[in-house]
Amino acid sequence: MASVILLTLLVIFVLLGAPIGFVLVLIPTAYIIITGEVPWTMIPYNMYESLAHPPLIAIPFFMLT
């Protein structure tokens, strides 16, 4: 049920014209905060750990050029 709500929110925000990057950060963060299934410290930890994968970082930078 939660995945249906999250997908619906994604579609609504995109149709309203919100930037996709903002939506992809806002919806999971709000879900983590509301449900309380994961500690809040997990959000910055995951953001920091994602920087350890240079190939994943190279894709957005390639698209920006």
PDB file of N, CA and C in Angstrom:
ATOM      1  N   MET A   1       0.818  -1.196   0.000  1.00  0.00           N
ATOM      2  CA  MET A   1       0.000   0.000   0.000  1.00  0.00           C
ATOM      3  C   MET A   1       0.859   1.257   0.000  1.00  0.00           C
ATOM      4  N   ALA A   2       1.972   1.196   0.717  1.00  0.00           N
ATOM      5  CA  ALA A   2       2.840   2.367   0.789  1.00  0.00           C
ATOM      6  C   ALA A   2       3.430   2.696  -0.582  1.00  0.00           C
ATOM      7  N   SER A   3       3.758   1.666  -1.355  1.00  0.00           N
ATOM      8  CA  SER A   3       4.341   1.928  -2.668  1.00  0.00           C
ATOM      9  C   SER A   3       3.343   2.602  -3.605  1.00  0.00           C
ATOM     10  N   VAL A   4       2.074   2.271  -3.468  1.00  0.00           N
ATOM     11  CA  VAL A   4       1.040   2.917  -4.291  1.00  0.00           C
ATOM     12  C   VAL A   4       0.933   4.393  -3.929  1.00  0.00           C
ATOM     13  N   ILE A   5       0.975   4.695  -2.645  1.00  0.00           N
ATOM     14  CA  ILE A   5       0.898   6.088  -2.199  1.00  0.00           C
ATOM     15  C   ILE A   5       2.117   6.871  -2.675  1.00  0.00           C
ATOM     16  N   LEU A   6       3.307   6.268  -2.557  1.00  0.00           N
ATOM     17  CA  LEU A   6       4.525   6.952  -2.990  1.00  0.00           C
ATOM     18  C   LEU A   6       4.522   7.197  -4.497  1.00  0.00           C
ATOM     19  N   LEU A   7       4.089   6.224  -5.259  1.00  0.00           N
ATOM     20  CA  LEU A   7       4.015   6.387  -6.707  1.00  0.00           C
ATOM     21  C   LEU A   7       2.995   7.451  -7.090  1.00  0.00           C
ATOM     22  N   THR A   8       1.871   7.481  -6.388  1.00  0.00           N
ATOM     23  CA  THR A   8       0.851   8.499  -6.643  1.00  0.00           C
ATOM     24  C   THR A   8       1.391   9.893  -6.345  1.00  0.00           C
ATOM     25  N   LEU A   9       2.105  10.030  -5.226  1.00  0.00           N
ATOM     26  CA  LEU A   9       2.711  11.325  -4.898  1.00  0.00           C
ATOM     27  C   LEU A   9       3.726  11.746  -5.956  1.00  0.00           C
ATOM     28  N   LEU A  10       4.499  10.793  -6.447  1.00  0.00           N
ATOM     29  CA  LEU A  10       5.474  11.095  -7.493  1.00  0.00           C
ATOM     30  C   LEU A  10       4.786  11.645  -8.733  1.00  0.00           C
ATOM     31  N   VAL A  11       3.738  10.988  -9.163  1.00  0.00           N
ATOM     32  CA  VAL A  11       3.011  11.429 -10.358  1.00  0.00           C
ATOM     33  C   VAL A  11       2.380  12.798 -10.138  1.00  0.00           C
ATOM     34  N   ILE A  12       1.794  13.013  -8.965  1.00  0.00           N
ATOM     35  CA  ILE A  12       1.147  14.301  -8.679  1.00  0.00           C
ATOM     36  C   ILE A  12       2.161  15.434  -8.710  1.00  0.00           C
ATOM     37  N   PHE A  13       3.298  15.241  -8.029  1.00  0.00           N
ATOM     38  CA  PHE A  13       4.307  16.302  -8.002  1.00  0.00           C
ATOM     39  C   PHE A  13       4.874  16.588  -9.386  1.00  0.00           C
ATOM     40  N   VAL A  14       5.087  15.546 -10.176  1.00  0.00           N
ATOM     41  CA  VAL A  14       5.615  15.753 -11.529  1.00  0.00           C
ATOM     42  C   VAL A  14       4.593  16.483 -12.395  1.00  0.00           C
ATOM     43  N   LEU A  15       3.326  16.127 -12.273  1.00  0.00           N
ATOM     44  CA  LEU A  15       2.287  16.812 -13.049  1.00  0.00           C
ATOM     45  C   LEU A  15       2.124  18.265 -12.619  1.00  0.00           C
ATOM     46  N   LEU A  16       2.404  18.560 -11.358  1.00  0.00           N
ATOM     47  CA  LEU A  16       2.339  19.943 -10.887  1.00  0.00           C
ATOM     48  C   LEU A  16       3.549  20.760 -11.328  1.00  0.00           C
ATOM     49  N   GLY A  17       4.542  20.094 -11.889  1.00  0.00           N
ATOM     50  CA  GLY A  17       5.696  20.802 -12.421  1.00  0.00           C
ATOM     51  C   GLY A  17       6.861  20.918 -11.463  1.00  0.00           C
ATOM     52  N   ALA A  18       6.860  20.134 -10.388  1.00  0.00           N
ATOM     53  CA  ALA A  18       7.981  20.164  -9.452  1.00  0.00           C
ATOM     54  C   ALA A  18       9.198  19.517 -10.112  1.00  0.00           C
ATOM     55  N   PRO A  19      10.389  20.025  -9.830  1.00  0.00           N
ATOM     56  CA  PRO A  19      11.593  19.401 -10.393  1.00  0.00           C
ATOM     57  C   PRO A  19      11.731  17.953  -9.916  1.00  0.00           C
ATOM     58  N   ILE A  20      12.116  17.080 -10.820  1.00  0.00           N
ATOM     59  CA  ILE A  20      12.178  15.658 -10.508  1.00  0.00           C
ATOM     60  C   ILE A  20      13.201  15.377  -9.410  1.00  0.00           C
ATOM     61  N   GLY A  21      14.324  16.073  -9.424  1.00  0.00           N
ATOM     62  CA  GLY A  21      15.321  15.881  -8.374  1.00  0.00           C
ATOM     63  C   GLY A  21      14.766  16.198  -7.004  1.00  0.00           C
ATOM     64  N   PHE A  22      13.999  17.265  -6.923  1.00  0.00           N
ATOM     65  CA  PHE A  22      13.369  17.653  -5.659  1.00  0.00           C
ATOM     66  C   PHE A  22      12.379  16.590  -5.210  1.00  0.00           C
ATOM     67  N   VAL A  23      11.600  16.090  -6.132  1.00  0.00           N
ATOM     68  CA  VAL A  23      10.586  15.078  -5.810  1.00  0.00           C
ATOM     69  C   VAL A  23      11.246  13.779  -5.360  1.00  0.00           C
ATOM     70  N   LEU A  24      12.329  13.376  -6.032  1.00  0.00           N
ATOM     71  CA  LEU A  24      12.997  12.125  -5.691  1.00  0.00           C
ATOM     72  C   LEU A  24      13.707  12.189  -4.345  1.00  0.00           C
ATOM     73  N   VAL A  25      13.956  13.388  -3.843  1.00  0.00           N
ATOM     74  CA  VAL A  25      14.533  13.537  -2.506  1.00  0.00           C
ATOM     75  C   VAL A  25      13.430  13.704  -1.467  1.00  0.00           C
ATOM     76  N   LEU A  26      12.410  14.471  -1.792  1.00  0.00           N
ATOM     77  CA  LEU A  26      11.362  14.804  -0.834  1.00  0.00           C
ATOM     78  C   LEU A  26      10.507  13.600  -0.437  1.00  0.00           C
ATOM     79  N   ILE A  27      10.062  12.820  -1.389  1.00  0.00           N
ATOM     80  CA  ILE A  27       9.122  11.734  -1.101  1.00  0.00           C
ATOM     81  C   ILE A  27       9.748  10.646  -0.216  1.00  0.00           C
ATOM     82  N   PRO A  28      10.924  10.107  -0.537  1.00  0.00           N
ATOM     83  CA  PRO A  28      11.487   9.089   0.371  1.00  0.00           C
ATOM     84  C   PRO A  28      11.833   9.644   1.749  1.00  0.00           C
ATOM     85  N   THR A  29      12.311  10.888   1.789  1.00  0.00           N
ATOM     86  CA  THR A  29      12.636  11.492   3.082  1.00  0.00           C
ATOM     87  C   THR A  29      11.382  11.647   3.930  1.00  0.00           C
ATOM     88  N   ALA A  30      10.310  12.112   3.334  1.00  0.00           N
ATOM     89  CA  ALA A  30       9.052  12.250   4.067  1.00  0.00           C
ATOM     90  C   ALA A  30       8.551  10.885   4.536  1.00  0.00           C
ATOM     91  N   TYR A  31       8.695   9.872   3.712  1.00  0.00           N
ATOM     92  CA  TYR A  31       8.262   8.523   4.097  1.00  0.00           C
ATOM     93  C   TYR A  31       9.054   8.013   5.299  1.00  0.00           C
ATOM     94  N   ILE A  32      10.367   8.226   5.278  1.00  0.00           N
ATOM     95  CA  ILE A  32      11.209   7.783   6.392  1.00  0.00           C
ATOM     96  C   ILE A  32      10.830   8.512   7.675  1.00  0.00           C
ATOM     97  N   ILE A  33      10.582   9.809   7.577  1.00  0.00           N
ATOM     98  CA  ILE A  33      10.238  10.594   8.764  1.00  0.00           C
ATOM     99  C   ILE A  33       8.862  10.207   9.301  1.00  0.00           C
ATOM    100  N   ILE A  34       7.894  10.028   8.418  1.00  0.00           N
ATOM    101  CA  ILE A  34       6.526   9.732   8.858  1.00  0.00           C
ATOM    102  C   ILE A  34       6.412   8.326   9.453  1.00  0.00           C
ATOM    103  N   THR A  35       6.996   7.333   8.795  1.00  0.00           N
ATOM    104  CA  THR A  35       6.839   5.961   9.273  1.00  0.00           C
ATOM    105  C   THR A  35       7.730   5.652  10.465  1.00  0.00           C
ATOM    106  N   GLY A  36       8.888   6.256  10.535  1.00  0.00           N
ATOM    107  CA  GLY A  36       9.797   5.994  11.644  1.00  0.00           C
ATOM    108  C   GLY A  36      10.450   4.628  11.582  1.00  0.00           C
ATOM    109  N   GLU A  37      10.434   3.981  10.415  1.00  0.00           N
ATOM    110  CA  GLU A  37      11.026   2.653  10.279  1.00  0.00           C
ATOM    111  C   GLU A  37      12.548   2.695  10.299  1.00  0.00           C
ATOM    112  N   VAL A  38      13.110   3.816   9.906  1.00  0.00           N
ATOM    113  CA  VAL A  38      14.554   3.964   9.807  1.00  0.00           C
ATOM    114  C   VAL A  38      14.951   5.202  10.610  1.00  0.00           C
ATOM    115  N   PRO A  39      16.089   5.162  11.308  1.00  0.00           N
ATOM    116  CA  PRO A  39      16.510   6.371  12.027  1.00  0.00           C
ATOM    117  C   PRO A  39      16.824   7.511  11.058  1.00  0.00           C
ATOM    118  N   TRP A  40      16.593   8.738  11.512  1.00  0.00           N
ATOM    119  CA  TRP A  40      16.802   9.908  10.651  1.00  0.00           C
ATOM    120  C   TRP A  40      18.249  10.037  10.205  1.00  0.00           C
ATOM    121  N   THR A  41      19.168   9.513  10.985  1.00  0.00           N
ATOM    122  CA  THR A  41      20.579   9.617  10.626  1.00  0.00           C
ATOM    123  C   THR A  41      20.908   8.798   9.388  1.00  0.00           C
ATOM    124  N   MET A  42      20.018   7.920   8.981  1.00  0.00           N
ATOM    125  CA  MET A  42      20.256   7.099   7.795  1.00  0.00           C
ATOM    126  C   MET A  42      20.237   7.940   6.520  1.00  0.00           C
ATOM    127  N   ILE A  43      19.492   9.038   6.513  1.00  0.00           N
ATOM    128  CA  ILE A  43      19.380   9.875   5.312  1.00  0.00           C
ATOM    129  C   ILE A  43      20.727  10.484   4.931  1.00  0.00           C
ATOM    130  N   PRO A  44      21.400  11.239   5.823  1.00  0.00           N
ATOM    131  CA  PRO A  44      22.704  11.784   5.422  1.00  0.00           C
ATOM    132  C   PRO A  44      23.756  10.702   5.232  1.00  0.00           C
ATOM    133  N   TYR A  45      23.646   9.600   5.979  1.00  0.00           N
ATOM    134  CA  TYR A  45      24.600   8.507   5.815  1.00  0.00           C
ATOM    135  C   TYR A  45      24.517   7.925   4.409  1.00  0.00           C
ATOM    136  N   ASN A  46      23.318   7.683   3.918  1.00  0.00           N
ATOM    137  CA  ASN A  46      23.150   7.151   2.563  1.00  0.00           C
ATOM    138  C   ASN A  46      23.619   8.146   1.516  1.00  0.00           C
ATOM    139  N   MET A  47      23.387   9.442   1.761  1.00  0.00           N
ATOM    140  CA  MET A  47      23.853  10.449   0.811  1.00  0.00           C
ATOM    141  C   MET A  47      25.380  10.452   0.750  1.00  0.00           C
ATOM    142  N   TYR A  48      26.021  10.331   1.906  1.00  0.00           N
ATOM    143  CA  TYR A  48      27.484  10.313   1.956  1.00  0.00           C
ATOM    144  C   TYR A  48      28.039   9.045   1.311  1.00  0.00           C
ATOM    145  N   GLU A  49      27.444   7.916   1.601  1.00  0.00           N
ATOM    146  CA  GLU A  49      27.912   6.648   1.049  1.00  0.00           C
ATOM    147  C   GLU A  49      27.734   6.570  -0.464  1.00  0.00           C
ATOM    148  N   SER A  50      26.748   7.252  -0.995  1.00  0.00           N
ATOM    149  CA  SER A  50      26.542   7.201  -2.442  1.00  0.00           C
ATOM    150  C   SER A  50      27.659   7.906  -3.196  1.00  0.00           C
ATOM    151  N   LEU A  51      28.394   8.780  -2.514  1.00  0.00           N
ATOM    152  CA  LEU A  51      29.516   9.459  -3.158  1.00  0.00           C
ATOM    153  C   LEU A  51      30.707   8.536  -3.354  1.00  0.00           C
ATOM    154  N   ALA A  52      30.694   7.362  -2.751  1.00  0.00           N
ATOM    155  CA  ALA A  52      31.800   6.422  -2.854  1.00  0.00           C
ATOM    156  C   ALA A  52      31.750   5.604  -4.145  1.00  0.00           C
ATOM    157  N   HIS A  53      30.766   5.844  -5.003  1.00  0.00           N
ATOM    158  CA  HIS A  53      30.622   5.097  -6.248  1.00  0.00           C
ATOM    159  C   HIS A  53      30.809   6.047  -7.434  1.00  0.00           C
ATOM    160  N   PRO A  54      32.057   6.263  -7.856  1.00  0.00           N
ATOM    161  CA  PRO A  54      32.310   7.215  -8.947  1.00  0.00           C
ATOM    162  C   PRO A  54      31.552   6.930 -10.241  1.00  0.00           C
ATOM    163  N   PRO A  55      31.343   5.667 -10.643  1.00  0.00           N
ATOM    164  CA  PRO A  55      30.579   5.468 -11.883  1.00  0.00           C
ATOM    165  C   PRO A  55      29.156   6.013 -11.795  1.00  0.00           C
ATOM    166  N   LEU A  56      28.543   5.923 -10.628  1.00  0.00           N
ATOM    167  CA  LEU A  56      27.186   6.443 -10.481  1.00  0.00           C
ATOM    168  C   LEU A  56      27.169   7.965 -10.506  1.00  0.00           C
ATOM    169  N   ILE A  57      28.245   8.586 -10.052  1.00  0.00           N
ATOM    170  CA  ILE A  57      28.329  10.043 -10.077  1.00  0.00           C
ATOM    171  C   ILE A  57      28.629  10.527 -11.496  1.00  0.00           C
ATOM    172  N   ALA A  58      29.345   9.721 -12.268  1.00  0.00           N
ATOM    173  CA  ALA A  58      29.740  10.131 -13.609  1.00  0.00           C
ATOM    174  C   ALA A  58      28.545  10.269 -14.547  1.00  0.00           C
ATOM    175  N   ILE A  59      27.510   9.496 -14.334  1.00  0.00           N
ATOM    176  CA  ILE A  59      26.349   9.533 -15.231  1.00  0.00           C
ATOM    177  C   ILE A  59      25.662  10.891 -15.222  1.00  0.00           C
ATOM    178  N   PRO A  60      25.309  11.466 -14.044  1.00  0.00           N
ATOM    179  CA  PRO A  60      24.669  12.790 -14.082  1.00  0.00           C
ATOM    180  C   PRO A  60      25.588  13.874 -14.628  1.00  0.00           C
ATOM    181  N   PHE A  61      26.889  13.794 -14.309  1.00  0.00           N
ATOM    182  CA  PHE A  61      27.805  14.806 -14.828  1.00  0.00           C
ATOM    183  C   PHE A  61      27.946  14.695 -16.343  1.00  0.00           C
ATOM    184  N   PHE A  62      27.910  13.478 -16.880  1.00  0.00           N
ATOM    185  CA  PHE A  62      27.954  13.308 -18.325  1.00  0.00           C
ATOM    186  C   PHE A  62      26.721  13.927 -18.971  1.00  0.00           C
ATOM    187  N   MET A  63      25.571  13.762 -18.334  1.00  0.00           N
ATOM    188  CA  MET A  63      24.339  14.310 -18.896  1.00  0.00           C
ATOM    189  C   MET A  63      24.310  15.835 -18.800  1.00  0.00           C
ATOM    190  N   LEU A  64      25.016  16.411 -17.836  1.00  0.00           N
ATOM    191  CA  LEU A  64      25.060  17.862 -17.705  1.00  0.00           C
ATOM    192  C   LEU A  64      25.915  18.516 -18.787  1.00  0.00           C
ATOM    193  N   THR A  65      26.850  17.777 -19.352  1.00  0.00           N
ATOM    194  CA  THR A  65      27.740  18.382 -20.358  1.00  0.00           C
ATOM    195  C   THR A  65      27.100  18.458 -21.713  1.00  0.00           C
TER     196      THR A  65
END
